[in-house]
Structures are given as C-alpha cells and as structure tokens.
Short mmCIF file of N, CA and C in Angstrom, two decimals:
data_model
loop_
_atom_site.label_atom_id
_atom_site.label_comp_id
_atom_site.label_asym_id
_atom_site.label_seq_id
_atom_site.Cartn_x
_atom_site.Cartn_y
_atom_site.Cartn_z
N MET A 1 0.83 -1.40 0.58
CA MET A 1 0.43 -0.12 0.31
C MET A 1 0.75 1.19 0.48
N GLY A 2 0.58 1.86 -0.91
CA GLY A 2 1.49 3.59 -0.95
C GLY A 2 2.38 3.61 -2.05
N CYS A 3 2.66 1.98 -2.21
CA CYS A 3 4.16 2.16 -2.71
C CYS A 3 3.61 2.94 -4.38
N GLY A 4 2.30 3.38 -4.50
CA GLY A 4 2.35 3.77 -6.16
C GLY A 4 1.95 2.66 -7.39
N LYS A 5 1.41 1.71 -7.03
CA LYS A 5 0.88 0.14 -8.13
C LYS A 5 0.22 1.21 -8.96
N SER A 6 -1.18 1.84 -8.67
CA SER A 6 -1.85 2.26 -9.95
C SER A 6 -1.83 3.62 -9.91
N ALA A 7 -1.36 4.38 -9.62
CA ALA A 7 -0.24 5.80 -10.19
C ALA A 7 0.36 5.24 -11.70
N VAL A 8 1.61 4.07 -10.84
CA VAL A 8 3.33 3.99 -12.14
C VAL A 8 2.29 3.32 -12.80
N GLY A 9 0.75 2.55 -12.22
CA GLY A 9 0.67 1.54 -13.54
C GLY A 9 -0.12 1.89 -14.48
N GLN A 10 -0.76 3.43 -14.34
CA GLN A 10 -2.15 4.00 -15.63
C GLN A 10 -0.72 4.60 -16.03
N ILE A 11 0.31 5.09 -15.84
CA ILE A 11 1.46 5.99 -16.59
C ILE A 11 2.22 5.32 -17.33
N LEU A 12 3.05 3.83 -16.39
CA LEU A 12 3.26 2.60 -17.71
C LEU A 12 2.43 2.16 -18.96
N ALA A 13 1.39 1.87 -18.89
CA ALA A 13 0.31 1.52 -19.50
C ALA A 13 0.70 2.85 -20.50
N SER A 14 0.17 4.23 -20.81
CA SER A 14 -0.21 4.81 -21.63
C SER A 14 2.09 4.69 -22.46
N ILE A 15 3.64 4.56 -21.13
CA ILE A 15 3.58 4.88 -21.83
C ILE A 15 4.50 3.90 -22.63
N LEU A 16 4.12 1.98 -22.53
CA LEU A 16 3.93 1.51 -23.32
C LEU A 16 2.60 0.41 -24.76
N SER A 17 1.53 1.83 -24.24
CA SER A 17 0.61 1.46 -25.16
C SER A 17 -0.54 -0.01 -24.83
N LYS A 18 -0.75 0.15 -23.79
CA LYS A 18 -1.27 -0.83 -23.00
C LYS A 18 -2.46 -0.79 -22.30
N LYS A 19 -3.42 -1.15 -22.41
CA LYS A 19 -4.23 -0.84 -21.48
C LYS A 19 -3.90 -1.31 -19.94
N PHE A 20 -4.45 -0.83 -19.43
CA PHE A 20 -4.51 -1.06 -17.67
C PHE A 20 -4.93 -1.09 -17.16
N ILE A 21 -5.38 -2.26 -15.53
CA ILE A 21 -6.19 -2.90 -15.08
C ILE A 21 -5.88 -2.43 -13.93
N ASP A 22 -6.01 -2.46 -12.77
CA ASP A 22 -6.39 -2.22 -11.38
C ASP A 22 -7.51 -2.91 -10.89
N LEU A 23 -6.41 -4.17 -10.13
CA LEU A 23 -6.76 -5.61 -9.59
C LEU A 23 -8.54 -5.06 -8.99
N ASP A 24 -8.04 -4.03 -7.78
CA ASP A 24 -9.17 -3.84 -6.43
C ASP A 24 -9.78 -2.91 -7.46
N LYS A 25 -10.27 -2.39 -8.70
CA LYS A 25 -10.85 -1.31 -9.29
C LYS A 25 -11.96 -2.34 -9.66
N THR A 26 -11.67 -3.75 -11.14
CA THR A 26 -11.89 -4.32 -11.39
C THR A 26 -13.75 -5.40 -10.59
N ILE A 27 -12.64 -5.81 -9.26
CA ILE A 27 -13.30 -6.09 -8.10
C ILE A 27 -14.28 -5.47 -7.94
N GLU A 28 -14.02 -4.01 -7.33
CA GLU A 28 -14.81 -3.19 -6.77
C GLU A 28 -16.47 -3.17 -8.06
N ASP A 29 -16.13 -3.04 -9.51
CA ASP A 29 -16.59 -2.49 -10.59
C ASP A 29 -17.54 -3.57 -10.82
N PHE A 30 -17.00 -5.19 -10.80
CA PHE A 30 -18.33 -5.93 -10.31
C PHE A 30 -18.97 -6.37 -9.93
N HIS A 31 -18.52 -6.41 -8.38
CA HIS A 31 -20.02 -6.47 -7.23
C HIS A 31 -20.11 -5.19 -6.90
N ASN A 32 -20.13 -3.96 -7.28
CA ASN A 32 -20.74 -2.53 -7.31
C ASN A 32 -20.33 -2.44 -5.91
N LEU A 33 -19.34 -3.07 -4.96
CA LEU A 33 -18.79 -2.60 -3.93
C LEU A 33 -17.77 -2.56 -3.82
N THR A 34 -17.26 -1.47 -2.42
CA THR A 34 -15.44 -0.78 -1.84
C THR A 34 -15.22 -1.92 -2.19
N VAL A 35 -13.94 -1.93 -2.18
CA VAL A 35 -13.23 -2.63 -0.67
C VAL A 35 -13.20 -2.30 0.37
N GLU A 36 -13.36 -1.15 0.81
CA GLU A 36 -13.61 -1.39 2.31
C GLU A 36 -15.21 -1.86 2.56
N GLN A 37 -16.08 -1.52 1.67
CA GLN A 37 -17.28 -2.79 1.20
C GLN A 37 -17.91 -4.11 1.76
N ILE A 38 -16.54 -4.39 1.35
CA ILE A 38 -16.50 -6.31 0.94
C ILE A 38 -15.61 -6.68 1.93
N PHE A 39 -14.68 -6.20 2.83
CA PHE A 39 -13.75 -6.35 3.86
C PHE A 39 -14.81 -6.15 4.86
N ALA A 40 -16.01 -5.38 4.76
CA ALA A 40 -16.71 -5.00 6.17
C ALA A 40 -18.37 -5.26 6.33
N GLN A 41 -18.43 -5.65 4.95
CA GLN A 41 -19.51 -7.03 4.93
C GLN A 41 -20.11 -8.48 5.31
N SER A 42 -18.18 -8.33 4.51
CA SER A 42 -17.58 -10.42 4.05
C SER A 42 -15.90 -10.46 4.85
N GLY A 43 -15.68 -9.88 5.00
CA GLY A 43 -14.20 -9.66 5.68
C GLY A 43 -13.02 -9.80 4.81
N GLU A 44 -12.00 -10.15 4.52
CA GLU A 44 -10.59 -10.81 4.58
C GLU A 44 -10.52 -11.68 3.04
N ASP A 45 -11.18 -12.71 4.18
CA ASP A 45 -10.91 -13.78 3.78
C ASP A 45 -11.21 -14.00 2.00
N ALA A 46 -12.99 -13.18 2.01
CA ALA A 46 -13.94 -13.58 0.88
C ALA A 46 -13.15 -12.55 0.05
N PHE A 47 -12.50 -11.53 0.47
CA PHE A 47 -11.65 -10.22 -0.71
C PHE A 47 -11.17 -11.18 -0.84
N ARG A 48 -10.30 -12.06 -0.55
CA ARG A 48 -8.76 -12.36 -0.86
C ARG A 48 -9.54 -13.83 -2.02
N GLN A 49 -10.18 -14.15 -2.08
CA GLN A 49 -11.29 -15.08 -2.90
C GLN A 49 -11.62 -14.96 -4.05
N LEU A 50 -12.02 -13.18 -3.80
CA LEU A 50 -12.38 -12.12 -4.88
C LEU A 50 -11.10 -11.90 -6.15
N GLU A 51 -10.43 -11.34 -5.10
CA GLU A 51 -8.76 -11.36 -5.79
C GLU A 51 -8.83 -12.28 -6.80
N THR A 52 -8.67 -13.36 -6.00
CA THR A 52 -8.03 -14.91 -7.17
C THR A 52 -8.76 -15.35 -7.98
N SER A 53 -9.88 -15.56 -7.88
CA SER A 53 -11.21 -15.40 -9.38
C SER A 53 -11.22 -14.50 -10.32
N THR A 54 -10.90 -13.26 -9.82
CA THR A 54 -10.69 -11.76 -10.85
C THR A 54 -9.39 -11.91 -11.67
N LEU A 55 -8.19 -12.42 -10.85
CA LEU A 55 -6.56 -12.76 -11.20
C LEU A 55 -7.11 -13.53 -12.20
N VAL A 56 -7.16 -14.39 -12.30
CA VAL A 56 -7.30 -15.58 -13.17
C VAL A 56 -7.86 -15.40 -14.09
N THR A 57 -8.43 -13.81 -14.41
CA THR A 57 -9.84 -13.83 -15.68
C THR A 57 -9.25 -13.59 -17.05
N LEU A 58 -7.82 -11.81 -16.22
CA LEU A 58 -7.42 -10.96 -16.98
C LEU A 58 -6.71 -11.88 -17.67
N PRO A 59 -6.73 -10.38 -19.17
CA PRO A 59 -6.29 -10.19 -20.37
C PRO A 59 -4.94 -10.74 -20.68
N GLU A 60 -3.83 -10.76 -21.64
CA GLU A 60 -2.88 -11.10 -21.44
C GLU A 60 -2.55 -9.57 -22.04
N ASN A 61 -1.20 -9.31 -21.26
CA ASN A 61 -0.59 -8.49 -22.51
C ASN A 61 -1.38 -7.15 -22.29
N VAL A 62 -1.26 -7.12 -20.87
CA VAL A 62 -2.15 -5.67 -20.08
C VAL A 62 -0.99 -5.26 -19.22
N VAL A 63 -0.59 -4.53 -18.96
CA VAL A 63 0.06 -3.44 -17.38
C VAL A 63 -1.14 -3.92 -16.27
N CYS A 64 -0.63 -4.15 -15.46
CA CYS A 64 -2.02 -4.44 -13.95
C CYS A 64 -1.86 -4.39 -12.23
N ALA A 65 -1.88 -3.42 -12.14
CA ALA A 65 -1.57 -3.25 -10.45
C ALA A 65 -2.92 -4.01 -9.71
N LEU A 66 -1.66 -5.13 -8.93
CA LEU A 66 -2.32 -6.08 -7.84
C LEU A 66 -1.81 -5.69 -6.96
N GLY A 67 -3.68 -5.94 -5.59
CA GLY A 67 -3.81 -5.24 -4.16
C GLY A 67 -2.11 -5.68 -3.35
N GLY A 68 -2.44 -5.07 -2.48
CA GLY A 68 -0.70 -5.72 -1.40
C GLY A 68 -0.40 -6.15 -1.18
N GLY A 69 -2.07 -7.29 -0.73
CA GLY A 69 -2.43 -8.72 -0.42
C GLY A 69 -1.92 -9.55 -1.42
N THR A 70 -1.86 -9.44 -2.71
CA THR A 70 -2.73 -10.73 -3.78
C THR A 70 -1.57 -11.32 -3.86
N LEU A 71 -0.27 -11.28 -4.03
CA LEU A 71 0.76 -12.70 -3.91
C LEU A 71 1.11 -12.57 -2.80
N MET A 72 0.49 -13.36 -1.40
CA MET A 72 0.31 -13.78 -0.49
C MET A 72 0.32 -14.87 -0.39
N ARG A 73 -1.36 -15.09 -1.23
CA ARG A 73 -1.99 -16.57 -1.66
C ARG A 73 -1.04 -17.02 -2.69
N GLU A 74 -0.87 -17.94 -2.65
CA GLU A 74 0.53 -19.02 -3.34
C GLU A 74 -0.07 -19.43 -4.58
N GLU A 75 -1.44 -19.64 -4.75
CA GLU A 75 -1.40 -19.44 -5.99
C GLU A 75 -1.96 -18.52 -7.20
N ASN A 76 -2.20 -17.16 -6.08
CA ASN A 76 -2.35 -16.17 -7.32
C ASN A 76 -0.50 -15.82 -7.32
N LEU A 77 0.48 -15.69 -6.82
CA LEU A 77 1.71 -15.75 -6.59
C LEU A 77 2.32 -16.47 -7.82
N GLN A 78 1.93 -17.88 -8.21
CA GLN A 78 2.23 -18.88 -8.74
C GLN A 78 1.55 -18.25 -10.11
N TRP A 79 0.52 -17.69 -9.89
CA TRP A 79 -0.06 -17.66 -11.54
C TRP A 79 0.36 -16.90 -11.62
N ALA A 80 1.19 -15.06 -11.18
CA ALA A 80 0.93 -14.01 -11.59
C ALA A 80 2.45 -14.37 -12.16
N LEU A 81 3.60 -15.07 -11.26
CA LEU A 81 5.12 -14.87 -12.05
C LEU A 81 4.95 -15.70 -13.68
N HIS A 82 4.30 -17.35 -13.86
CA HIS A 82 3.56 -17.78 -14.46
C HIS A 82 3.03 -16.84 -15.68
N HIS A 83 2.24 -16.35 -15.43
CA HIS A 83 1.73 -15.38 -16.95
C HIS A 83 1.53 -13.77 -17.08
N GLY A 84 2.94 -13.52 -15.78
CA GLY A 84 3.32 -12.50 -16.48
C GLY A 84 4.58 -11.72 -15.78
N HIS A 85 5.26 -10.40 -15.57
CA HIS A 85 6.25 -10.29 -15.20
C HIS A 85 5.45 -8.93 -14.42
N VAL A 86 6.44 -9.93 -13.36
CA VAL A 86 5.86 -8.95 -11.54
C VAL A 86 6.71 -7.95 -11.36
N LEU A 87 6.83 -6.99 -11.26
CA LEU A 87 7.36 -5.42 -10.41
C LEU A 87 7.26 -5.28 -9.58
N TYR A 88 7.88 -5.35 -8.69
CA TYR A 88 7.85 -5.02 -7.07
C TYR A 88 8.60 -3.36 -7.03
N LEU A 89 7.55 -2.62 -6.57
CA LEU A 89 7.91 -1.75 -6.17
C LEU A 89 7.38 -1.22 -5.03
N SER A 90 9.33 -1.06 -4.96
CA SER A 90 9.87 -1.41 -2.83
C SER A 90 10.29 0.08 -2.62
N ALA A 91 9.36 0.28 -1.01
CA ALA A 91 10.07 2.11 -0.20
C ALA A 91 10.24 1.68 0.88
N SER A 92 10.56 2.39 1.31
CA SER A 92 10.40 1.99 2.77
C SER A 92 9.91 2.52 3.70
N THR A 93 9.52 1.90 4.70
CA THR A 93 8.36 2.05 5.82
C THR A 93 8.44 3.17 5.84
N ALA A 94 8.58 4.83 5.80
CA ALA A 94 8.57 5.83 5.94
C ALA A 94 7.79 6.58 5.10
N GLU A 95 9.25 6.30 4.00
CA GLU A 95 7.59 6.49 2.61
C GLU A 95 6.75 6.45 2.61
N LEU A 96 6.26 4.70 2.61
CA LEU A 96 5.08 4.55 2.20
C LEU A 96 4.45 5.31 2.90
N VAL A 97 4.77 5.78 4.73
CA VAL A 97 4.08 6.06 6.12
C VAL A 97 3.38 7.87 5.51
N ALA A 98 4.38 8.21 4.58
CA ALA A 98 4.14 9.59 4.22
C ALA A 98 3.04 9.95 2.96
N ARG A 99 3.43 8.66 2.19
CA ARG A 99 2.95 8.46 1.27
C ARG A 99 1.25 8.27 1.78
N LEU A 100 1.00 7.46 2.21
CA LEU A 100 -0.28 6.93 2.97
C LEU A 100 -1.15 8.21 4.08
N ILE A 101 -0.52 8.96 4.54
CA ILE A 101 -1.03 9.89 5.63
C ILE A 101 -1.88 10.77 4.47
N LYS A 102 -0.83 11.62 3.47
CA LYS A 102 -1.56 12.03 2.62
C LYS A 102 -2.68 11.47 0.97
N ASP A 103 -2.58 10.61 1.34
CA ASP A 103 -3.78 9.63 0.45
C ASP A 103 -4.96 9.28 0.86
N PRO A 104 -6.25 10.03 0.28
CA PRO A 104 -7.39 10.23 1.01
C PRO A 104 -7.67 8.23 0.97
N THR A 105 -7.54 7.84 0.04
CA THR A 105 -7.99 6.33 -0.39
C THR A 105 -7.85 5.64 1.45
N VAL A 106 -9.33 4.59 1.17
CA VAL A 106 -9.55 4.20 2.87
C VAL A 106 -9.03 3.03 2.51
N ARG A 107 -8.35 2.06 3.32
CA ARG A 107 -7.89 1.27 3.60
C ARG A 107 -8.04 0.46 5.14
N PRO A 108 -8.80 -0.56 4.60
CA PRO A 108 -9.46 -1.26 5.47
C PRO A 108 -7.85 -1.80 6.40
N LEU A 109 -6.80 -2.43 5.92
CA LEU A 109 -5.62 -3.23 7.19
C LEU A 109 -5.28 -1.59 7.25
N LEU A 110 -5.33 -0.42 7.64
CA LEU A 110 -4.78 0.63 7.67
C LEU A 110 -5.71 1.39 8.46
N ARG A 111 -6.50 0.78 9.16
CA ARG A 111 -7.79 1.82 9.89
C ARG A 111 -8.16 0.78 11.22
N GLN A 112 -8.75 1.12 11.95
CA GLN A 112 -8.52 0.85 13.56
C GLN A 112 -10.37 -0.38 13.27
N HIS A 113 -10.87 -0.69 14.08
CA HIS A 113 -11.48 -1.84 14.57
C HIS A 113 -13.01 -1.60 14.14
N ASP A 114 -12.84 0.14 14.82
CA ASP A 114 -14.00 0.62 14.27
C ASP A 114 -14.16 1.65 13.16
N GLY A 115 -13.24 1.31 12.32
CA GLY A 115 -13.03 2.11 11.13
C GLY A 115 -12.28 3.57 11.07
N GLU A 116 -11.89 4.46 11.89
CA GLU A 116 -10.77 5.59 12.19
C GLU A 116 -10.22 4.64 11.76
N PRO A 117 -9.16 6.31 11.68
CA PRO A 117 -7.86 6.02 10.74
C PRO A 117 -6.89 5.79 11.87
N LEU A 118 -6.12 5.43 11.25
CA LEU A 118 -4.63 4.94 12.76
C LEU A 118 -4.12 6.92 12.77
N SER A 119 -3.20 6.41 13.98
CA SER A 119 -1.94 7.65 14.29
C SER A 119 -0.84 7.31 13.39
N GLU A 120 -0.32 7.98 13.55
CA GLU A 120 0.93 7.95 12.40
C GLU A 120 1.62 7.09 12.79
N LYS A 121 2.09 6.53 14.38
CA LYS A 121 2.97 5.76 15.01
C LYS A 121 2.13 4.07 14.14
N VAL A 122 1.11 4.85 14.78
CA VAL A 122 0.53 2.37 14.76
C VAL A 122 0.40 2.82 13.26
N MET A 123 0.01 3.77 12.54
CA MET A 123 -0.01 3.12 10.76
C MET A 123 1.85 2.83 10.11
N GLU A 124 2.76 3.13 11.15
CA GLU A 124 3.95 3.16 10.72
C GLU A 124 3.84 1.65 11.51
N GLU A 125 3.86 1.41 12.28
CA GLU A 125 3.65 -0.57 12.91
C GLU A 125 3.24 -1.45 12.27
N ARG A 126 2.43 -0.55 12.09
CA ARG A 126 1.01 -1.29 10.87
C ARG A 126 1.88 -2.01 9.27
N VAL A 127 2.49 -0.43 8.78
CA VAL A 127 2.89 -0.97 7.73
C VAL A 127 4.65 -1.92 7.45
N GLU A 128 5.09 -1.19 8.72
CA GLU A 128 6.65 -2.36 9.16
C GLU A 128 5.75 -3.74 8.97
N ARG A 129 4.96 -4.12 10.15
CA ARG A 129 4.58 -5.44 10.03
C ARG A 129 4.19 -6.37 8.89
N LEU A 130 3.26 -5.35 7.99
CA LEU A 130 3.07 -5.83 6.60
C LEU A 130 4.57 -6.27 6.03
N LEU A 131 5.07 -5.36 5.46
CA LEU A 131 6.28 -5.33 4.78
C LEU A 131 7.14 -6.78 4.89
N SER A 132 7.20 -7.23 6.45
CA SER A 132 8.01 -8.01 7.16
C SER A 132 7.10 -9.02 6.97
N ASN A 133 6.12 -9.25 6.46
CA ASN A 133 5.80 -10.37 6.14
C ASN A 133 5.37 -10.37 5.16
N ARG A 134 5.39 -9.30 4.35
CA ARG A 134 5.00 -10.02 2.55
C ARG A 134 6.74 -9.87 1.89
N GLU A 135 6.65 -9.15 2.68
CA GLU A 135 8.54 -8.53 1.67
C GLU A 135 9.07 -10.59 1.30
N PRO A 136 9.26 -11.00 2.00
CA PRO A 136 9.64 -12.33 1.18
C PRO A 136 9.19 -13.29 0.28
N VAL A 137 7.59 -13.08 -0.15
CA VAL A 137 7.11 -12.96 -1.58
C VAL A 137 7.00 -11.99 -2.33
N TYR A 138 7.22 -10.84 -1.68
CA TYR A 138 7.83 -9.75 -2.64
C TYR A 138 8.81 -10.04 -3.15
N SER A 139 9.84 -10.67 -2.80
CA SER A 139 11.11 -10.78 -3.08
C SER A 139 11.22 -11.73 -3.97
N LEU A 140 10.15 -12.33 -4.90
CA LEU A 140 10.09 -13.18 -5.82
C LEU A 140 9.98 -12.69 -6.66
N ALA A 141 9.33 -11.48 -6.76
CA ALA A 141 8.83 -10.78 -8.22
C ALA A 141 10.45 -11.01 -8.78
N HIS A 142 10.21 -10.65 -10.60
CA HIS A 142 10.84 -10.82 -11.06
C HIS A 142 11.65 -9.77 -11.23
N HIS A 143 11.93 -8.06 -10.72
CA HIS A 143 12.26 -7.70 -11.07
C HIS A 143 12.03 -6.25 -9.53
N THR A 144 13.03 -5.95 -8.53
CA THR A 144 12.23 -4.74 -8.02
C THR A 144 13.04 -3.32 -8.02
N LEU A 145 12.36 -2.69 -7.83
CA LEU A 145 12.52 -0.69 -8.23
C LEU A 145 12.38 -0.53 -6.68
N ASN A 146 13.44 0.51 -6.62
CA ASN A 146 12.80 0.81 -5.38
C ASN A 146 12.61 2.11 -5.29
N THR A 147 11.46 2.73 -4.82
CA THR A 147 10.71 4.03 -5.20
C THR A 147 10.54 5.20 -4.21
N ASP A 148 11.57 5.09 -3.36
CA ASP A 148 11.85 5.83 -2.33
C ASP A 148 12.41 7.34 -3.32
N GLY A 149 11.57 7.86 -3.29
CA GLY A 149 12.02 9.95 -3.14
C GLY A 149 11.20 9.96 -5.06
N LEU A 150 11.01 8.98 -5.46
CA LEU A 150 10.71 9.16 -7.04
C LEU A 150 8.94 9.32 -6.79
N THR A 151 8.80 10.44 -8.33
CA THR A 151 7.57 10.85 -8.71
C THR A 151 7.19 9.33 -9.69
N PRO A 152 5.58 8.83 -9.71
CA PRO A 152 5.07 8.11 -10.01
C PRO A 152 6.04 7.71 -11.57
N ALA A 153 6.17 9.29 -12.08
CA ALA A 153 6.71 9.35 -13.78
C ALA A 153 7.76 8.27 -14.02
N GLU A 154 8.86 8.77 -12.67
CA GLU A 154 9.72 8.26 -13.04
C GLU A 154 9.62 6.69 -12.39
N VAL A 155 9.15 6.60 -11.78
CA VAL A 155 8.83 5.11 -11.59
C VAL A 155 8.50 4.61 -13.52
N ALA A 156 7.60 4.43 -13.42
CA ALA A 156 7.47 3.81 -14.80
C ALA A 156 7.79 4.24 -15.96
N HIS A 157 8.67 5.02 -16.03
CA HIS A 157 10.29 5.77 -16.81
C HIS A 157 11.21 4.02 -16.34
N LEU A 158 11.22 4.14 -15.03
CA LEU A 158 11.97 2.80 -14.66
C LEU A 158 11.78 1.26 -14.96
N CYS A 159 10.11 1.17 -14.84
CA CYS A 159 9.63 0.33 -15.09
C CYS A 159 9.40 -0.62 -17.05
N ALA A 160 9.42 0.78 -17.41
CA ALA A 160 9.23 0.70 -19.02
C ALA A 160 10.31 0.05 -20.16
N ARG A 161 11.90 1.27 -18.98
CA ARG A 161 13.05 0.93 -19.36
C ARG A 161 13.45 -0.80 -18.96
N VAL A 162 13.12 -1.40 -17.94
CA VAL A 162 13.02 -2.81 -17.40
C VAL A 162 12.02 -4.01 -18.77
N TYR A 163 11.06 -3.20 -19.17
CA TYR A 163 10.39 -4.43 -19.46
C TYR A 163 10.61 -4.52 -21.21
N ARG A 164 11.30 -3.23 -21.73
CA ARG A 164 11.51 -2.93 -22.76
C ARG A 164 13.06 -4.01 -23.62
N ASN A 165 13.48 -3.96 -21.78
CA ASN A 165 14.91 -4.47 -21.84
C ASN A 165 14.27 -6.52 -22.07
N LEU A 166 13.69 -6.39 -21.52
CA LEU A 166 12.68 -7.55 -21.52
C LEU A 166 12.62 -8.66 -23.37
N LYS A 167 12.17 -7.12 -23.19
CA LYS A 167 11.96 -7.78 -25.20
C LYS A 167 13.35 -7.44 -26.39
N GLU A 168 14.66 -7.14 -25.55
CA GLU A 168 15.11 -7.38 -26.25
C GLU A 168 16.09 -8.24 -26.70
#
C-alpha cells in the first residue's frame, strides 16, 4: 500500500500503449462494492477469494496493478509469476507512511476496528509489520525497483526500461 502501483501502472500503460487494469477497481466494479465494503460485509478472506477468481481472468499483454496482499496467496503468486512479469515497487516504511497519510483512499488494513484512521505511529507499526510479512513473497518478483523519493512518472519510466530490456 502506498508504493504507487495504480498511479505508476496508469502511466506505464500509456508509455507502453497497453491497457491498464487495477485489480481492486475491477473487483469493485464487478461487485458494485468498494474494497472497504467487501471487507466490512464479508471479511478479508472473502475479498482474497474474489482477488483470486478475478486475477485468473485477466487478459494477456496488459499492465495490471495488483493489491498489496494479492501475491500472499500461493496460487496467486504462482499464477502471476507464470503469466506475467512481476515488478515489486519497493519503498521504505517512512516513505510509505508519508504517502499514505496524504492519500485519501480508505484502506481497511490501515484502519482501527471501528473504521477510524490510525495515528501516524500506529500506521508506521502496521506498515512495518505488513512489510516484514510480505517482503519474503515480494522478493520473488522478477524485478524490484526502489521508489523512495521518485515520482510516479519516474517510476513508470524505470518500469518501461525494465520491460523493454526484456524484449531485447
């Protein structure tokens, strides 16, 4: 969360003249519910199942922003590694927290049980815990790009360079 997947993905798709798909947005549009509503009504496990069933229907040759937890399911990880080229947009905890504080997007995993936003200190602890749990899986990506201090456009151009190098 907060690494810029959606913003970078849109710019990257434009650079590469490809369609952009945001997995969370695709799920929201299909079910006519926000991710926050799905979490609240059905729980995280139900949302993760929707991610899996949606992921495997993605068309080829697109730029797709996956949710931060998508690859934590082994079947999703294997599918993505086999059917796509996975780029991990890494960022430090401090950078992620700074971005997330400015971002109005409601992120269920960064909320208190009553739905209230987390304090900056608690958010930092939560982000650090999520990263430490997810980093071993994220490190299996085909490429890792550090995004600290970079704009989405700068990151998108780095991603485009990686993609073009694959084609050579």
